[in-house]
Amino acid sequence: MGIFWFILIFISLTSNGDAHGPDSCNHAGGLCRVGNCVSGEYLARYCFEPIILCCKSLSPTTAKS
């Protein structure tokens, strides 16, 4: 019975709503985080809705030349 709940949770996380996945988040310059974004970041989208968030930095990073 335990494996049934694991499979059910896995399916619900991977097929839920507006989730884009970690590859899309990383490509857009964000990081996937569980729970809340840290200070200095904002919620851009979801990696796996509604638990794992895609957080981006409030200030853009500057590249040194």
mmCIF file of C-alpha atoms in Angstrom:
data_model
loop_
_atom_site.group_PDB
_atom_site.id
_atom_site.type_symbol
_atom_site.label_atom_id
_atom_site.label_comp_id
_atom_site.label_asym_id
_atom_site.label_seq_id
_atom_site.Cartn_x
_atom_site.Cartn_y
_atom_site.Cartn_z
ATOM 1 C CA MET A 1 0.000 0.000 0.000
ATOM 2 C CA GLY A 2 2.933 2.360 0.669
ATOM 3 C CA ILE A 3 4.215 2.087 -2.904
ATOM 4 C CA PHE A 4 0.762 3.060 -4.168
ATOM 5 C CA TRP A 5 0.900 6.374 -2.274
ATOM 6 C CA PHE A 6 4.437 7.041 -3.500
ATOM 7 C CA ILE A 7 3.368 6.523 -7.123
ATOM 8 C CA LEU A 8 0.253 8.657 -6.644
ATOM 9 C CA ILE A 9 2.271 11.545 -5.174
ATOM 10 C CA PHE A 10 4.904 11.268 -7.907
ATOM 11 C CA ILE A 11 2.290 11.377 -10.662
ATOM 12 C CA SER A 12 0.504 14.331 -9.086
ATOM 13 C CA LEU A 13 3.762 16.288 -8.791
ATOM 14 C CA THR A 14 4.852 15.658 -12.366
ATOM 15 C CA SER A 15 1.521 16.310 -14.043
ATOM 16 C CA ASN A 16 0.160 19.211 -12.038
ATOM 17 C CA GLY A 17 -0.912 22.568 -13.446
ATOM 18 C CA ASP A 18 1.633 25.098 -14.639
ATOM 19 C CA ALA A 19 4.798 23.263 -13.652
ATOM 20 C CA HIS A 20 7.694 23.761 -16.058
ATOM 21 C CA GLY A 21 10.362 21.585 -14.472
ATOM 22 C CA PRO A 22 13.879 22.257 -13.243
ATOM 23 C CA ASP A 23 15.494 22.425 -16.695
ATOM 24 C CA SER A 24 13.234 25.275 -17.749
ATOM 25 C CA CYS A 25 13.859 27.096 -14.463
ATOM 26 C CA ASN A 26 17.648 26.752 -14.696
ATOM 27 C CA HIS A 27 17.649 27.806 -18.353
ATOM 28 C CA ALA A 28 15.716 30.960 -17.412
ATOM 29 C CA GLY A 29 18.309 31.824 -14.731
ATOM 30 C CA GLY A 30 16.397 30.561 -11.701
ATOM 31 C CA LEU A 31 16.887 27.969 -8.993
ATOM 32 C CA CYS A 32 14.406 25.359 -7.799
ATOM 33 C CA ARG A 33 13.734 25.629 -4.056
ATOM 34 C CA VAL A 34 11.455 23.756 -1.679
ATOM 35 C CA GLY A 35 9.029 25.848 0.379
ATOM 36 C CA ASN A 36 10.036 29.504 0.030
ATOM 37 C CA CYS A 37 12.413 31.656 -1.957
ATOM 38 C CA VAL A 38 15.293 33.087 0.065
ATOM 39 C CA SER A 39 15.789 36.784 0.775
ATOM 40 C CA GLY A 40 16.652 38.676 -2.396
ATOM 41 C CA GLU A 41 14.703 36.300 -4.655
ATOM 42 C CA TYR A 42 11.171 36.242 -6.035
ATOM 43 C CA LEU A 43 8.870 33.472 -7.238
ATOM 44 C CA ALA A 44 9.154 33.335 -11.027
ATOM 45 C CA ARG A 45 7.242 30.081 -11.645
ATOM 46 C CA TYR A 46 7.004 26.545 -10.301
ATOM 47 C CA CYS A 47 9.401 23.673 -10.911
ATOM 48 C CA PHE A 48 6.821 21.240 -9.515
ATOM 49 C CA GLU A 49 3.602 22.957 -8.428
ATOM 50 C CA PRO A 50 2.822 23.765 -5.604
ATOM 51 C CA ILE A 51 5.770 22.532 -3.527
ATOM 52 C CA ILE A 52 8.960 23.244 -5.471
ATOM 53 C CA LEU A 53 9.365 26.865 -6.562
ATOM 54 C CA CYS A 54 11.488 28.439 -9.278
ATOM 55 C CA CYS A 55 13.120 31.473 -7.652
ATOM 56 C CA LYS A 56 15.028 34.232 -9.442
ATOM 57 C CA SER A 57 17.285 36.918 -8.052
ATOM 58 C CA LEU A 58 15.748 40.390 -7.625
ATOM 59 C CA SER A 59 18.864 42.084 -8.983
ATOM 60 C CA PRO A 60 20.336 40.932 -12.287
ATOM 61 C CA THR A 61 23.816 39.483 -12.093
ATOM 62 C CA THR A 62 26.490 41.391 -13.951
ATOM 63 C CA ALA A 63 29.188 39.605 -15.874
ATOM 64 C CA LYS A 64 32.751 40.793 -15.342
ATOM 65 C CA SER A 65 34.760 41.410 -18.511
#
